[in-house]
Amino acid sequence: MSALTIDAKINDDVDVGRNLSALSRSPVENTTPNVLSDIYREDTNIVIWQRNLSNELTDAVNDFLQTNTTRATVLVVTPENTHDVLKDTFGESDTLTTLGNDITLLVDMFCCLFDLKQAGLRLTILDRAMCPRFHVDRIPCRLVTTYQGIATEWLNHAVVDRTKLGAGNQGKADEQSGLFNNLKDIDRLDEGDVALLKGEHWDETEGAGLVHRSPPVSAGERRLLLTLDFISD
């Protein structure tokens, strides 16, 4: 076999590897919560339960934002005590009952899906981007939902040049560093969506954790963001 043939074969193998890598990390989306179990598929690093918030829940979120100023509340909760912990933290009200019921549901689903006894809950009010640069998390998996405001932005695995993450951007903005080719490559969750984002510490996901960032927030806008994380017993 000539050197030219060998080089061609190597290039073909690299191209095939790239294609397989892209195919093996496609997003999974559906309008039913059952889609969240697809996080165990090896060929995805994000699953999205596309949902619309009820008018009652939307009103409760609005009221919560008007009556609370604490930017970030970090709690350790179980499916059984989530509502009581939220009540102890924020006080008892009809608003908290409605919002707390939804958060409790998500905690229960998260813990059941991953066989966890407890979870790390972070409820954050944002008027600016919390993590403005695209990055990957060094965790197994995180649940993310935006109750109000512009939601999390992310990049499909197939369009990312991971050498441009972190120091690889050489001080350039994400849009100029070569991390991705086109602004159209940026995907964004919708308000109300519930997403599971694989991190670098998910089994066999090294080098394929979801690349994502907090979106820019317009002046005067406020976001209400909930995240759930694995936590040691």
Short mmCIF file of C-alpha atoms in Angstrom, two decimals:
data_model
loop_
_atom_site.label_atom_id
_atom_site.label_comp_id
_atom_site.label_asym_id
_atom_site.label_seq_id
_atom_site.Cartn_x
_atom_site.Cartn_y
_atom_site.Cartn_z
CA MET A 1 0.00 0.00 0.00
CA SER A 2 1.46 3.38 -1.01
CA ALA A 3 1.94 6.29 1.40
CA LEU A 4 -0.71 8.21 -0.56
CA THR A 5 -3.20 5.39 -0.10
CA ILE A 6 -2.41 5.14 3.60
CA ASP A 7 -2.88 8.90 4.04
CA ALA A 8 -6.20 8.75 2.22
CA LYS A 9 -7.37 5.88 4.40
CA ILE A 10 -6.36 7.75 7.57
CA ASN A 11 -8.26 10.83 6.40
CA ASP A 12 -11.30 8.71 5.59
CA ASP A 13 -11.16 7.12 9.05
CA VAL A 14 -10.93 10.54 10.68
CA ASP A 15 -13.92 11.78 8.68
CA VAL A 16 -15.91 8.69 9.61
CA GLY A 17 -14.98 9.20 13.26
CA ARG A 18 -16.15 12.79 13.12
CA ASN A 19 -19.45 11.76 11.56
CA LEU A 20 -20.00 9.02 14.12
CA SER A 21 -19.16 11.48 16.89
CA ALA A 22 -21.72 13.93 15.54
CA LEU A 23 -24.38 11.26 15.15
CA SER A 24 -23.69 9.86 18.60
CA ARG A 25 -24.46 13.15 20.36
CA SER A 26 -27.73 14.33 18.84
CA PRO A 27 -30.33 16.15 20.97
CA VAL A 28 -33.54 14.34 21.89
CA GLU A 29 -36.71 16.41 22.25
CA ASN A 30 -40.34 15.60 22.97
CA THR A 31 -43.44 17.14 24.52
CA THR A 32 -43.87 14.38 27.10
CA PRO A 33 -41.81 13.98 30.31
CA ASN A 34 -40.99 10.39 29.38
CA VAL A 35 -38.30 11.79 27.08
CA LEU A 36 -36.10 12.49 30.10
CA SER A 37 -35.27 8.79 30.40
CA ASP A 38 -33.53 9.06 27.03
CA ILE A 39 -30.62 10.70 28.85
CA TYR A 40 -29.29 7.14 29.26
CA ARG A 41 -28.85 6.84 25.50
CA GLU A 42 -25.21 6.94 24.47
CA ASP A 43 -25.98 8.94 21.34
CA THR A 44 -27.15 12.13 23.09
CA ASN A 45 -25.81 14.72 25.53
CA ILE A 46 -29.05 16.68 25.97
CA VAL A 47 -32.69 15.69 26.28
CA ILE A 48 -35.45 18.28 26.35
CA TRP A 49 -38.97 17.99 27.67
CA GLN A 50 -40.70 20.74 25.73
CA ARG A 51 -43.49 22.10 27.89
CA ASN A 52 -45.65 25.17 28.22
CA LEU A 53 -46.17 26.59 31.69
CA SER A 54 -49.76 26.89 32.86
CA ASN A 55 -51.23 30.34 33.41
CA GLU A 56 -51.40 29.58 37.14
CA LEU A 57 -47.72 28.71 37.28
CA THR A 58 -46.75 31.72 35.16
CA ASP A 59 -48.65 34.01 37.52
CA ALA A 60 -46.96 32.38 40.51
CA VAL A 61 -43.53 32.92 38.97
CA ASN A 62 -44.35 36.59 38.34
CA ASP A 63 -45.45 37.02 41.95
CA PHE A 64 -42.35 35.23 43.22
CA LEU A 65 -40.06 37.55 41.28
CA GLN A 66 -41.88 40.61 42.59
CA THR A 67 -41.64 39.54 46.23
CA ASN A 68 -38.15 38.00 46.35
CA THR A 69 -34.82 39.70 45.85
CA THR A 70 -32.41 36.93 46.89
CA ARG A 71 -30.33 36.26 43.81
CA ALA A 72 -29.38 32.65 44.52
CA THR A 73 -30.81 30.14 46.95
CA VAL A 74 -28.93 26.85 47.32
CA LEU A 75 -30.62 23.97 49.12
CA VAL A 76 -30.26 20.24 49.66
CA VAL A 77 -33.63 18.56 49.17
CA THR A 78 -35.28 15.16 48.91
CA PRO A 79 -38.46 14.32 47.01
CA GLU A 80 -40.24 14.06 50.36
CA ASN A 81 -39.15 17.37 51.90
CA THR A 82 -38.77 19.75 48.95
CA HIS A 83 -42.01 21.63 49.53
CA ASP A 84 -41.38 22.03 53.26
CA VAL A 85 -37.81 23.23 52.68
CA LEU A 86 -39.02 25.81 50.15
CA LYS A 87 -41.75 26.95 52.55
CA ASP A 88 -39.21 27.33 55.37
CA THR A 89 -36.92 29.30 53.04
CA PHE A 90 -39.41 31.61 51.33
CA GLY A 91 -42.44 31.57 53.61
CA GLU A 92 -45.86 30.08 53.06
CA SER A 93 -48.09 31.56 50.37
CA ASP A 94 -50.34 30.58 47.48
CA THR A 95 -47.55 31.65 45.14
CA LEU A 96 -45.04 29.33 46.77
CA THR A 97 -47.54 26.47 46.85
CA THR A 98 -47.95 26.63 43.07
CA LEU A 99 -44.27 27.10 42.28
CA GLY A 100 -43.26 24.65 45.00
CA ASN A 101 -45.51 21.95 43.59
CA ASP A 102 -43.78 22.18 40.23
CA ILE A 103 -40.29 22.21 41.74
CA THR A 104 -41.20 19.24 43.93
CA LEU A 105 -42.34 17.35 40.85
CA LEU A 106 -39.03 18.02 39.10
CA VAL A 107 -37.00 16.98 42.16
CA ASP A 108 -38.99 13.75 42.37
CA MET A 109 -38.46 13.02 38.68
CA PHE A 110 -34.74 13.85 38.86
CA CYS A 111 -34.11 11.69 41.93
CA CYS A 112 -36.20 8.81 40.57
CA LEU A 113 -34.47 8.89 37.18
CA PHE A 114 -30.98 8.71 38.69
CA ASP A 115 -31.81 6.73 41.84
CA LEU A 116 -30.80 9.59 44.12
CA LYS A 117 -31.92 10.12 47.71
CA GLN A 118 -31.35 13.88 47.53
CA ALA A 119 -30.41 16.61 45.09
CA GLY A 120 -28.70 19.96 45.12
CA LEU A 121 -31.28 22.63 44.27
CA ARG A 122 -30.35 26.11 43.10
CA LEU A 123 -33.07 28.70 42.45
CA THR A 124 -31.57 31.83 40.95
CA ILE A 125 -32.93 35.23 40.03
CA LEU A 126 -30.76 36.70 37.28
CA ASP A 127 -30.52 40.13 35.69
CA ARG A 128 -27.28 39.30 33.87
CA ALA A 129 -25.66 36.21 32.34
CA MET A 130 -24.42 33.87 35.09
CA CYS A 131 -22.00 31.92 32.85
CA PRO A 132 -21.66 34.08 29.72
CA ARG A 133 -19.03 31.95 27.95
CA PHE A 134 -19.74 28.61 26.31
CA HIS A 135 -18.38 25.85 28.53
CA VAL A 136 -18.86 22.26 29.67
CA ASP A 137 -19.64 21.23 33.25
CA ARG A 138 -17.45 18.67 35.03
CA ILE A 139 -20.41 16.88 36.55
CA PRO A 140 -22.43 13.80 35.57
CA CYS A 141 -25.68 15.55 34.66
CA ARG A 142 -27.73 18.65 35.49
CA LEU A 143 -31.42 19.47 35.18
CA VAL A 144 -32.11 23.00 33.95
CA THR A 145 -35.35 24.90 33.53
CA THR A 146 -36.06 28.60 33.10
CA TYR A 147 -39.38 29.62 34.63
CA GLN A 148 -39.19 33.14 33.27
CA GLY A 149 -36.98 34.94 30.78
CA ILE A 150 -34.59 33.95 28.05
CA ALA A 151 -33.35 30.37 28.47
CA THR A 152 -30.06 28.48 28.24
CA GLU A 153 -28.13 28.46 24.96
CA TRP A 154 -26.29 25.37 23.75
CA LEU A 155 -24.34 23.95 20.81
CA ASN A 156 -24.86 20.68 19.02
CA HIS A 157 -21.86 18.40 19.50
CA ALA A 158 -21.35 18.21 15.73
CA VAL A 159 -20.64 21.94 15.31
CA VAL A 160 -18.21 22.44 18.21
CA ASP A 161 -14.43 22.80 17.95
CA ARG A 162 -13.58 21.90 21.56
CA THR A 163 -10.03 23.12 21.23
CA LYS A 164 -11.52 26.63 21.41
CA LEU A 165 -13.07 26.12 24.85
CA GLY A 166 -11.49 27.80 27.87
CA ALA A 167 -7.98 29.08 27.24
CA GLY A 168 -8.25 27.78 23.69
CA ASN A 169 -10.30 30.84 22.76
CA GLN A 170 -7.12 32.95 23.12
CA GLY A 171 -9.12 35.78 24.65
CA LYS A 172 -11.55 36.02 21.75
CA ALA A 173 -15.31 36.14 22.14
CA ASP A 174 -17.18 32.87 21.54
CA GLU A 175 -18.52 34.25 18.27
CA GLN A 176 -14.99 35.04 17.05
CA SER A 177 -12.87 32.23 18.49
CA GLY A 178 -13.76 29.50 15.98
CA LEU A 179 -15.67 27.51 18.61
CA PHE A 180 -18.51 27.33 16.09
CA ASN A 181 -18.94 28.60 12.56
CA ASN A 182 -22.19 30.52 12.47
CA LEU A 183 -24.55 32.25 14.87
CA LYS A 184 -27.24 29.95 13.48
CA ASP A 185 -25.37 27.09 15.20
CA ILE A 186 -26.56 28.37 18.59
CA ASP A 187 -29.61 26.55 19.91
CA ARG A 188 -31.70 27.82 22.79
CA LEU A 189 -34.13 26.24 25.20
CA ASP A 190 -37.55 27.81 25.50
CA GLU A 191 -39.05 29.22 28.68
CA GLY A 192 -40.58 26.30 30.57
CA ASP A 193 -38.52 23.59 28.88
CA VAL A 194 -36.98 21.01 31.20
CA ALA A 195 -33.58 19.81 29.97
CA LEU A 196 -31.03 17.30 31.18
CA LEU A 197 -27.48 18.27 30.25
CA LYS A 198 -24.74 15.67 30.34
CA GLY A 199 -21.41 16.84 31.74
CA GLU A 200 -17.90 15.55 31.28
CA HIS A 201 -18.24 13.16 34.24
CA TRP A 202 -21.08 11.15 32.76
CA ASP A 203 -19.87 7.64 31.91
CA GLU A 204 -18.09 7.59 28.56
CA THR A 205 -18.86 11.25 27.87
CA GLU A 206 -15.35 12.66 28.29
CA GLY A 207 -14.92 15.13 25.47
CA ALA A 208 -18.65 15.16 24.67
CA GLY A 209 -20.32 17.00 27.55
CA LEU A 210 -22.89 19.52 26.37
CA VAL A 211 -21.40 22.91 25.48
CA HIS A 212 -23.72 25.63 26.79
CA ARG A 213 -23.90 29.11 28.30
CA SER A 214 -26.21 31.56 30.00
CA PRO A 215 -27.84 33.90 27.49
CA PRO A 216 -27.34 37.68 27.57
CA VAL A 217 -30.11 39.37 29.54
CA SER A 218 -31.65 42.60 28.30
CA ALA A 219 -31.73 45.64 30.57
CA GLY A 220 -34.65 45.42 32.98
CA GLU A 221 -35.24 41.73 32.31
CA ARG A 222 -35.14 39.12 35.08
CA ARG A 223 -34.78 35.36 34.76
CA LEU A 224 -35.85 32.69 37.21
CA LEU A 225 -33.63 29.65 36.75
CA LEU A 226 -33.84 26.29 38.51
CA THR A 227 -31.02 23.75 38.41
CA LEU A 228 -30.80 20.33 40.05
CA ASP A 229 -27.51 18.50 40.58
CA PHE A 230 -26.20 15.22 41.88
CA ILE A 231 -25.13 15.38 45.50
CA SER A 232 -23.43 12.85 47.75
CA ASP A 233 -25.59 11.24 50.42
#
